[in-house]
mmCIF file with all atom_site columns, C-alpha atoms in Angstrom:
data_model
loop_
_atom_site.group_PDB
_atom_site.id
_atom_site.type_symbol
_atom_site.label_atom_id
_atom_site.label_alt_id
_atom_site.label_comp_id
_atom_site.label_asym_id
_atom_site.label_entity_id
_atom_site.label_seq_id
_atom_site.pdbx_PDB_ins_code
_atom_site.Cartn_x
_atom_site.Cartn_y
_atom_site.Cartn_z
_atom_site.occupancy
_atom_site.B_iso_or_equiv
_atom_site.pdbx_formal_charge
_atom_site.auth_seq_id
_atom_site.auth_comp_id
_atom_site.auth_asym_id
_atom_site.auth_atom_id
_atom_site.pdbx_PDB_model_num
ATOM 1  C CA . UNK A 1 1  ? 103.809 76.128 53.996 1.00 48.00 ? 803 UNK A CA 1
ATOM 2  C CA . UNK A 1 2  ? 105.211 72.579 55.205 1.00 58.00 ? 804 UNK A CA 1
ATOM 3  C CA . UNK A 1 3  ? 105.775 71.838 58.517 1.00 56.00 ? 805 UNK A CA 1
ATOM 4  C CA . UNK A 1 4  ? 109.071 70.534 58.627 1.00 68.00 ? 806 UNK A CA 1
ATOM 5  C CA . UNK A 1 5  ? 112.695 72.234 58.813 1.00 75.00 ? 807 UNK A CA 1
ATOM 6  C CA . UNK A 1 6  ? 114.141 73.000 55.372 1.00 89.00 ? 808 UNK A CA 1
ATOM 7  C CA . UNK A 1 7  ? 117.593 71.913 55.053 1.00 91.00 ? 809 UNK A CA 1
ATOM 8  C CA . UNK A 1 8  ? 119.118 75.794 54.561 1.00 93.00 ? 810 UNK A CA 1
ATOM 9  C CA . UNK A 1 9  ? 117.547 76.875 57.926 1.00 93.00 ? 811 UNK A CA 1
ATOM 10 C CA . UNK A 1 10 ? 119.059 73.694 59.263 1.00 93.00 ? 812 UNK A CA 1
ATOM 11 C CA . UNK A 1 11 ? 121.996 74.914 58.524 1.00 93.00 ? 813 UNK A CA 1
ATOM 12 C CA . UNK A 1 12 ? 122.083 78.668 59.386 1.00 94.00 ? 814 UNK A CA 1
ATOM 13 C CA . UNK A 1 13 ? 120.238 76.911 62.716 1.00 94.00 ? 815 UNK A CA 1
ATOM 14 C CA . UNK A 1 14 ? 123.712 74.785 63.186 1.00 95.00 ? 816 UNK A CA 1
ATOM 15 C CA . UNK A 1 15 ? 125.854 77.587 62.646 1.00 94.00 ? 817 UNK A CA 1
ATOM 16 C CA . UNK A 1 16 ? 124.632 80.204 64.938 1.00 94.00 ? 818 UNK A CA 1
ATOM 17 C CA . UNK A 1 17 ? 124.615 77.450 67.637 1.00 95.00 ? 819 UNK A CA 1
ATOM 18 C CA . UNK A 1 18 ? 126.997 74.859 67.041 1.00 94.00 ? 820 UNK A CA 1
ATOM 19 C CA . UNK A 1 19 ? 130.383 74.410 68.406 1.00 93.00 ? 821 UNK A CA 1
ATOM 20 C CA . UNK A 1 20 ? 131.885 73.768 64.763 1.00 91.00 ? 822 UNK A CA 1
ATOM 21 C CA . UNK A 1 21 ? 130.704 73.511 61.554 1.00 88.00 ? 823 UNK A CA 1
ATOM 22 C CA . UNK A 1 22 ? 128.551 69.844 61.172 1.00 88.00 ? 824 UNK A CA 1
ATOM 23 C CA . UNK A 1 23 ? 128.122 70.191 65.154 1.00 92.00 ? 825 UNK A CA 1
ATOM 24 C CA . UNK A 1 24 ? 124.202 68.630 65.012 1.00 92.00 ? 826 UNK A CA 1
ATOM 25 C CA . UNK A 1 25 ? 124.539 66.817 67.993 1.00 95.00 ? 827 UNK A CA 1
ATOM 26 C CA . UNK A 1 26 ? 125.135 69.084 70.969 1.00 96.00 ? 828 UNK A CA 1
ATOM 27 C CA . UNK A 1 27 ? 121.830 69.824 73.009 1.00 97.00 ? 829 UNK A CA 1
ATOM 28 C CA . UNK A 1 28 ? 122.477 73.808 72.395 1.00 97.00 ? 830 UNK A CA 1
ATOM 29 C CA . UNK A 1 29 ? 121.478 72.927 68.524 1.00 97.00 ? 831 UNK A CA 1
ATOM 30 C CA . UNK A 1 30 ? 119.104 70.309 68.761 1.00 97.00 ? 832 UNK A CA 1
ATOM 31 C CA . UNK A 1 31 ? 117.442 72.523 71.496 1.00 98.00 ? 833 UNK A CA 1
ATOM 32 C CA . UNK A 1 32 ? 117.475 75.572 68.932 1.00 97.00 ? 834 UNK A CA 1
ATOM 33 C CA . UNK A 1 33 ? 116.087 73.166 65.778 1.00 97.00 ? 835 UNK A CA 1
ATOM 34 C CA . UNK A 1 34 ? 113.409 71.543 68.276 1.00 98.00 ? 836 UNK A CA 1
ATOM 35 C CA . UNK A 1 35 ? 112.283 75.145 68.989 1.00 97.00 ? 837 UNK A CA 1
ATOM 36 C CA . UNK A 1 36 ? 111.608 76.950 65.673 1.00 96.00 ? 838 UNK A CA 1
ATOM 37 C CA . UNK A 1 37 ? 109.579 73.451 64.982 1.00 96.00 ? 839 UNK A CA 1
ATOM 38 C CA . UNK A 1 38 ? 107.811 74.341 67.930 1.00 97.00 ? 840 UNK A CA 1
ATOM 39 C CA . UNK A 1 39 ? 107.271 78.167 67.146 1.00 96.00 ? 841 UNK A CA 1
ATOM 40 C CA . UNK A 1 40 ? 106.343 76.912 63.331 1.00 95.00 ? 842 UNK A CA 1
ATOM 41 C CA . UNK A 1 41 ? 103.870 74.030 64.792 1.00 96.00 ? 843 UNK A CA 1
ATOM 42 C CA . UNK A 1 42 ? 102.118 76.588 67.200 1.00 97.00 ? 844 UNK A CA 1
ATOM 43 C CA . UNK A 1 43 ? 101.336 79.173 64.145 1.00 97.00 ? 845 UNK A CA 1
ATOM 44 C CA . UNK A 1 44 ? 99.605  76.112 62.066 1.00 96.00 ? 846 UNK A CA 1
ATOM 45 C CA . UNK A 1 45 ? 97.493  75.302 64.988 1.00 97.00 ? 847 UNK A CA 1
ATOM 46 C CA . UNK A 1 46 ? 96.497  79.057 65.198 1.00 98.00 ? 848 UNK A CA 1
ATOM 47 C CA . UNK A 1 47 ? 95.251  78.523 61.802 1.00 97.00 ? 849 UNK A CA 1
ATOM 48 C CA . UNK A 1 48 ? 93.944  74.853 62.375 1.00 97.00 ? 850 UNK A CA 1
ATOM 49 C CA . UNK A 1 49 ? 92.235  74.694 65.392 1.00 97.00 ? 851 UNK A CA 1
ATOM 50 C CA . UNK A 1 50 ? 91.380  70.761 65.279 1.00 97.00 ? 852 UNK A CA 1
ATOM 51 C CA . UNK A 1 51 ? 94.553  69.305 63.711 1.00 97.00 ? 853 UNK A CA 1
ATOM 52 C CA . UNK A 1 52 ? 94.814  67.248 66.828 1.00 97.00 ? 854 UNK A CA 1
ATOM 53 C CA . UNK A 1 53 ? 97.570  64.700 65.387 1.00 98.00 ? 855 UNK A CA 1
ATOM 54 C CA . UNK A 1 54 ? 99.656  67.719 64.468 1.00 97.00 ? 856 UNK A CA 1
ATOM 55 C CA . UNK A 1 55 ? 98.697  69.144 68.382 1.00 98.00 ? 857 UNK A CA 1
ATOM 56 C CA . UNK A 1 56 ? 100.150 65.972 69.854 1.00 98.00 ? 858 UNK A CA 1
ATOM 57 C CA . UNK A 1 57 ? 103.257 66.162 67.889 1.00 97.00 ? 859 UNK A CA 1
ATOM 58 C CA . UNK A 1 58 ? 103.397 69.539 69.247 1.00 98.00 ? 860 UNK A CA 1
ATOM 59 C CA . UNK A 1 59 ? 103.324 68.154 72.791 1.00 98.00 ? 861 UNK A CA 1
ATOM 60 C CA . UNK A 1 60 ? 106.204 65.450 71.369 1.00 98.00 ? 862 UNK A CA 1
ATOM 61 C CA . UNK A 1 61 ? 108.150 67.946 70.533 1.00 98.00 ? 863 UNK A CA 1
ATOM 62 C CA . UNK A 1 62 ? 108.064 70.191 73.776 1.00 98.00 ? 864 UNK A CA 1
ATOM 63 C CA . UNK A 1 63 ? 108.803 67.257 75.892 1.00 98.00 ? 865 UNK A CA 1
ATOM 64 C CA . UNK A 1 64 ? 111.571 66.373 74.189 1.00 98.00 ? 866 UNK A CA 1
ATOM 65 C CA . UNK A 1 65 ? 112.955 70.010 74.460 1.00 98.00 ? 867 UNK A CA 1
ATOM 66 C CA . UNK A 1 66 ? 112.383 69.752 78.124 1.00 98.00 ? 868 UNK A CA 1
ATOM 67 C CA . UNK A 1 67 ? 114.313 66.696 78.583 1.00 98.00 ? 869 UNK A CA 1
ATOM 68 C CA . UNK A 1 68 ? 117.432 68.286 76.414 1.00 98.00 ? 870 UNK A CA 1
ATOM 69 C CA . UNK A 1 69 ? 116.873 71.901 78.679 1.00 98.00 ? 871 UNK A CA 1
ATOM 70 C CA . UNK A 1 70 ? 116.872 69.305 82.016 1.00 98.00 ? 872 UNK A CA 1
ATOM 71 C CA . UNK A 1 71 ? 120.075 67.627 80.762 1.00 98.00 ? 873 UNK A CA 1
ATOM 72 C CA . UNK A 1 72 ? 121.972 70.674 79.733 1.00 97.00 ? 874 UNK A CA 1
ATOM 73 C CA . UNK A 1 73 ? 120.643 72.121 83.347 1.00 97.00 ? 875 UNK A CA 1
ATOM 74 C CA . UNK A 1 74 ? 122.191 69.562 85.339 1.00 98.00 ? 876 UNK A CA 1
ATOM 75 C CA . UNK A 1 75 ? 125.500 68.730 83.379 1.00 98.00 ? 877 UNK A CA 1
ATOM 76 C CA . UNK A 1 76 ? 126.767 72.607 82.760 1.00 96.00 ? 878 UNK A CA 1
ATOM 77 C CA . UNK A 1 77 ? 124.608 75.145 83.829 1.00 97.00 ? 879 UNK A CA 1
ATOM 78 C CA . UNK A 1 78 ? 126.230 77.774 82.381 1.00 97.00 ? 880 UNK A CA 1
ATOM 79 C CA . UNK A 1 79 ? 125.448 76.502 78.945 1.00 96.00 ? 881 UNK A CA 1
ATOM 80 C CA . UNK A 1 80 ? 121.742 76.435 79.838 1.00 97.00 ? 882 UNK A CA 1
ATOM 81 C CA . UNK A 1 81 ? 121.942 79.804 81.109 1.00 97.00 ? 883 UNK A CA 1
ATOM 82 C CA . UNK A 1 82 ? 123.104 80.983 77.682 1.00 96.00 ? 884 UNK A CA 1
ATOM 83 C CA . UNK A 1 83 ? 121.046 78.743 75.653 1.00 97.00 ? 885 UNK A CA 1
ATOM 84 C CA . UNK A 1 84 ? 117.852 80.096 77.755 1.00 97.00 ? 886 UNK A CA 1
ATOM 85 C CA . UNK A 1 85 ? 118.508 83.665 77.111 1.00 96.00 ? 887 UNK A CA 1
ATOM 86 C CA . UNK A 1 86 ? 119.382 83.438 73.496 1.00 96.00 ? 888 UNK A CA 1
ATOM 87 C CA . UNK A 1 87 ? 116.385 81.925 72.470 1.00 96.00 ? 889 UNK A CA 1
ATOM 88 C CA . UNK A 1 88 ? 114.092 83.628 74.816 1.00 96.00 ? 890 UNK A CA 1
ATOM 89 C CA . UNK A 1 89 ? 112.667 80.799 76.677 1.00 94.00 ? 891 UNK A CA 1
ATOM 90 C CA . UNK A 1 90 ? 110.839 81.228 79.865 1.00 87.00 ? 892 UNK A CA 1
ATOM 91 C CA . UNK A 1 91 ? 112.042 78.475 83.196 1.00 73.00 ? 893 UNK A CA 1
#
């Protein structure tokens, strides 16, 4: 199992969330790609208990969602609003 996004998930991952087809740029996708990373990098530390470079990558990874989730908060919340409940995120 790698670690990183394959590029047909990518895609299906752009379409459900994307404005358009290609759209890889609004925070609704990049905050959708960031977390099945983070839902992938959890299960391999479930298995690997002291992969710490893979943990802090982890961390990486959850910050930058949280700085996305703060923007899209504060510019249109009813976009975050959606984007929270469709991927089941707690706030």
């Amino acid at each position: 199992m790698s670690i990183g996004t394959d590029a047909e998930t990518k895609k299906k991952i752009v379409a459900e969330y994307g404005k358009s087809e290609g759209d890889t740029g609004s925070p609704e996708v990049q905050i959708a790609l960031l977390s099945y990373r983070i839902s992938h990098l959890t299960d391999h530390l479930k298995q690997h208990k002291h992969d710490h470079h893979s943990r802090r990558g982890l961390l990486l990874l959850v910050g930058q969602r949280r700085r996305l989730l703060n923007y899209l908060n504060k510019t249109d919340i009813n976009r975050y609003r959606s984007i929270i409940e469709r991927l089941g995120l707690r706030r």
